[in-house]
Amino acid sequence: MSITYNEKNRSFKLTANNTCYMLQVVSYGYLAHVYFGKSLPDDDLTYLLRLDENPFTPETNDRDRASFMDTLPMEYPVFGLGDYREHAISIMDKNGASTCDLRYKSHKIYNGKPKLEGLPATFTNSDDEAQTLEVVMEDKPAGLEVTLVYTAFERLDVITRSVRVKNVGADNVKLTRIYSTCVEFNDDKMDMITLNGSWARERAMERCRLHHGKQLVDSMRGESSHQSNPFTALCSHNADEDSGEVYGFNFVYSGNFVSEAEVTQHKKTRYLMGINSCDFEWLLEPDECFTAPEVVMVYSDSGLGKMSRTFHDLYRNNLIRGEYKDKRRPILINNWEATYFDFNAEKLYQIAEQASKLGIEMLVMDDGWFGHRNADNSSLGDWFVNENKIEGGLKALVDRVNSLGMKFGIWFEPEMISPDSELYRAHPDWAIQVKGRELTLCREQYVLDYSRKDVRDYVYGMMKKILDSANIEYIKWDMNRQLTEVASNALPRERQRELWHRYVLGVYDLMDRLTTDYPHILLENCSGGGARFDPGMLYFSPQIWCSDDTDAVERLKIQYGTSMCYPCSAMGAHVSDCPNHTVGRSTPFTTRGHVAMVGTFGYELDVTKISQQDRDAIPAQIEEFNKYNTLVRTGDHYRIGNMFEDNMWDAWMFVAKDKSEALFEFVQVIGRPNERSRTIKLKGLDPDAYYFEEATPDKKLSGAALMQCGINIGGLWGDYQSKILHFVKA
Ligand code: DGJ
């Protein structure tokens, strides 16, 4: 049993592989957090709560209950009762008061994992994969039941949490904050790792020491965002890739979030994650429920690398779905950087024709095929083919591309509306807007009100017509602006602040319909590059476009950060032309291939225009990708170099689960004069086995030697050079 209840001390113990998580019902029915970390044989660690220390002693010192409230490690802290640390829930009751008081009511433990109503979440493939604990807390005066839901995975160091709230009273209650997790650490000596950035430089890893007070990353942009990712790791100061304690948190949500750590007066750390409560409210009428999205919590006793591999395993097996979950993805060529808006059917066909000869398997027609869109200033919402560009119609083009033996994919931006569109002229009220205020443009577009079913139905109807009109096997779902003037023409005054969340639920609803109705279509999410690279999106699409920056060197950083919690198999990565469109850098074609090979792999260039030398390199590059793709998709990923610490080089590995083979990739970012060869220690191999590098089958070395002594990398001439080595068990 991975979850047990000890009746004597009213404590719960959740065991997830080698991780243990404990909570306990204490005086007055409050729920305390006891422990989260490496597995322990004990099931009574109550002394950690310090319930006997004055002046915080409950019962014997009830005259100072506020001190008790302010020091007890709370499992799900409320606002208004004397716990002055950051809270997880606050409400507005029928009288307008914010105080909430949650006491234990009941609990149940069962096999498997429940679905979350309307929300993406991790799942079990069979009931014996995990156990779930539901602890029901109640606030009697407010008439609320708050169910804390925990799932412990049997073979992974993963515990997930979510929260369900039900109005069981007779009066309306508003939720003004409803976070999904709170964990208390008996420690303030921790670092906080976050993934931050901007357009074209997403998910750069940043590491800071925690200090007294509150520190957070968040998004109020209506999406998880380029600027911050809903991921945080808290770790010991000495934690590195391979050692030290690490706690990873990742929010299965694609909208506004907060990820916050607070070091409190007694040098402890409280960590919380959930929907951002800024401009958030949710009205619960009697009998109504609200579900807060899931947080995935991973514990590692062996550094960041193990944390990442746990996330990767979980997401590959228990989050990503659909036909392409465990499949090699088709090698695609996308026309965005090749043509931008300047294309027609003939141009696309020429690209496809040339690409098919080189072994590329799918043509993706990007932005600009619909309405009268020839720049980014019109037609979003008019999802019908522009026959001036796609002469003869979509079916004719798709058939021609198919006749080359290639698949066909298409771009949509379903959440958007251009002021210059037939849709906007017919339904200006469908844009998210504040009545009487000017709408703020971003990329010359507005955002559709996805809280409205009529809006979603209409857009979906348009998309369906396109999808049913030709043999379309891939969709790139883009989202190129963030939200402003967030109000809906369809919601009553008291529900306006629900729009941020209702918008995200609407997006999920449409993605759910799309993936249900078209299970064979490969869906790739995208948001102005990688602004929605989050687990919520991964649930619907097995791959997400990492960034609009396709430069191989910039990608080293972006993909490094992304790999903190997201599997490489999900990273949309393409070989593009040089000088690179975003940074103007020229890197060797081989290096671009090696870096894109870490992800889904494809091309983003005009294959009819690149040099003959680059064109000639494509078939061998594809062969290399095919050779290693299973290893990349299913193996364990090890980060070896760190672009953040040393811009000179980067390296990483993929090791087969049975340790029978390993792929080592190295990039020399900057060449140096008079350097000896660089010794690099490999990781993840079987120390007792012998391995040879494929090119030198006679030279065998033990896994122990390869890991303890390393290999020498030398002979690379110039900047941005790369090398791959394939080690096979002898
Ligand atoms: C942003 C995406 O990241 C690009 O790849 C491209 O699809 C453009 N949008 C098209 O507008």
XYZ file of C-alpha atoms in Angstrom, residues 16 30 50 63 104 116 224 262 337 356 368 396 428 437 514 574 596 614 622 632 677 712:
22
model
C 5.863 7.192 -3.866
C -6.286 21.442 11.613
C 6.840 20.975 17.753
C -5.390 31.901 24.937
C -10.714 17.920 8.999
C -10.021 16.443 -13.013
C 1.925 30.370 -18.815
C 8.390 32.304 1.762
C 11.209 30.966 -41.975
C 10.524 14.686 -50.489
C -0.925 33.161 -44.193
C -5.611 20.059 -54.708
C -17.079 42.612 -32.592
C -12.766 51.114 -23.451
C -10.188 18.441 -31.618
C 14.109 22.453 -36.395
C 17.556 19.820 -33.416
C 23.588 21.912 -47.088
C 17.862 12.354 -41.487
C 16.262 10.100 -27.615
C 41.637 17.897 -25.390
C 38.835 13.038 -24.288
